[in-house]
Amino acid sequence: PTKIVLDCDPGHDDAVALLLAHADPRIDLLAVTTIGGNQTLEKVTRNTLGILTLIGCTDVPVAAGCTRPLVREMRVAADIHGESGLDGVDLPEPTITLDPRHAVDVIIETVMAHGPGEVTLVPTGPLTNIALAARREPAIIERVREVVLMGGGVHVGNATPVAEFNILVDPEAADIVFGAGWPVVMVGLDVTHEALATPQVAARVAQIDSVAGRFVGQLIEAFGENYRQVQGFDAPPVHDPCALAYVIDNSIVGTRRAPLTVELRGEHTTGMTVADLRGPEPADCPTSVGVSLDVDKFWDLVVGALEELAPG
Ligand code: BDR
Ligand code: CA
């Protein structure tokens, strides 16, 4: 299995990513770290502990990270994820306690405790913790296998016409992560807007008579309603598990190597990710961008993971 650290801000779709990371046998979840994003750090950390309790993932360290971006003011996505960060979903009281270490230290210690090329970082929120880890201990840059992140988009934005939420929240952190030199795979909106939880998907989830099945059913419904009202989608895009899907089976997400930067100064374009797709694919480029999704394989993976979890 691929060893990963999942850095997240749950968040309805982050919750599905956590579930997939726990349930799929091809993933060895070494640690979960949290980052202020969809809601405040305090709220997303509480949500993380509740989700992991609900799905029975109680033996993985969970550490809280940064409360705000490197440079800019904090912004949250209450319009999509609600005041709690996970509105419309019932969570149990957590039975897990938080690791006392800072997320940045947990990321560094986990990477350094494993061999070169062993640990993959999977950020599904703003990139603040990952950027700080790279600055605090540059030795992780050589040691990490790759960074597979949900964020950005080649041709489309969501928080603005051209910027995706995770990148817009902390574009300076994204700049550090994209330019560090380690392999980066950006699984952005071009991919995740294909991962729609359609009524057919919801019907498959509804067949799964378990705590986790009912939980994901609730998630899709609540998230779907907000996406309809705020972004005009018929069905919600379930972004974050797409990054996990790539780590589990890279035939699910089509990628191509491309120089990748982020706009930091644009009057109307701050947070836009700029991938240079001109010409042939450069052989020695450490950054890649997701361009397509095998939708059927993706949902088979998510539904399969839900079925793996113990009934109850
Ligand atoms: C990303 O932003 C968050 O609201 C979601 O959890 C996802 O990580 C999509 O733009
Ligand atoms: Ca997220």
JSON list of N, CA and C and ligand atoms in Angstrom, two decimals, residues 9 13-14 38 124-125 166 240, ligand 2:
[
{"chain": "A", "resi": 9, "resn": "ASP", "atom": "N", "xyz": [-9.46, 19.67, 5.44]},
{"chain": "A", "resi": 9, "resn": "ASP", "atom": "CA", "xyz": [-10.29, 20.70, 6.11]},
{"chain": "A", "resi": 9, "resn": "ASP", "atom": "C", "xyz": [-11.77, 20.32, 6.03]},
{"chain": "A", "resi": 13, "resn": "ASP", "atom": "N", "xyz": [-16.63, 16.98, 1.17]},
{"chain": "A", "resi": 13, "resn": "ASP", "atom": "CA", "xyz": [-15.87, 16.11, 0.27]},
{"chain": "A", "resi": 13, "resn": "ASP", "atom": "C", "xyz": [-14.58, 15.61, 0.92]},
{"chain": "A", "resi": 14, "resn": "ASP", "atom": "N", "xyz": [-14.00, 16.40, 1.84]},
{"chain": "A", "resi": 14, "resn": "ASP", "atom": "CA", "xyz": [-12.85, 15.91, 2.63]},
{"chain": "A", "resi": 14, "resn": "ASP", "atom": "C", "xyz": [-13.25, 14.67, 3.43]},
{"chain": "A", "resi": 38, "resn": "ASN", "atom": "N", "xyz": [-12.27, 25.27, 4.78]},
{"chain": "A", "resi": 38, "resn": "ASN", "atom": "CA", "xyz": [-13.73, 25.31, 4.64]},
{"chain": "A", "resi": 38, "resn": "ASN", "atom": "C", "xyz": [-14.38, 25.98, 5.85]},
{"chain": "A", "resi": 124, "resn": "THR", "atom": "N", "xyz": [-5.87, 18.26, 0.78]},
{"chain": "A", "resi": 124, "resn": "THR", "atom": "CA", "xyz": [-7.20, 18.52, 0.20]},
{"chain": "A", "resi": 124, "resn": "THR", "atom": "C", "xyz": [-7.80, 19.81, 0.75]},
{"chain": "A", "resi": 125, "resn": "GLY", "atom": "N", "xyz": [-6.92, 20.69, 1.24]},
{"chain": "A", "resi": 125, "resn": "GLY", "atom": "CA", "xyz": [-7.35, 22.00, 1.72]},
{"chain": "A", "resi": 125, "resn": "GLY", "atom": "C", "xyz": [-6.30, 23.02, 1.26]},
{"chain": "A", "resi": 166, "resn": "ASN", "atom": "N", "xyz": [-9.18, 26.27, -2.63]},
{"chain": "A", "resi": 166, "resn": "ASN", "atom": "CA", "xyz": [-8.00, 25.91, -1.83]},
{"chain": "A", "resi": 166, "resn": "ASN", "atom": "C", "xyz": [-6.78, 26.77, -2.19]},
{"chain": "A", "resi": 240, "resn": "ASP", "atom": "N", "xyz": [-12.48, 16.17, -3.27]},
{"chain": "A", "resi": 240, "resn": "ASP", "atom": "CA", "xyz": [-11.26, 15.74, -2.59]},
{"chain": "A", "resi": 240, "resn": "ASP", "atom": "C", "xyz": [-10.89, 14.26, -2.79]},
{"chain": "B", "resi": 2, "resn": "CA", "atom": "CA", "xyz": [-11.20, 20.29, 1.13]}
]
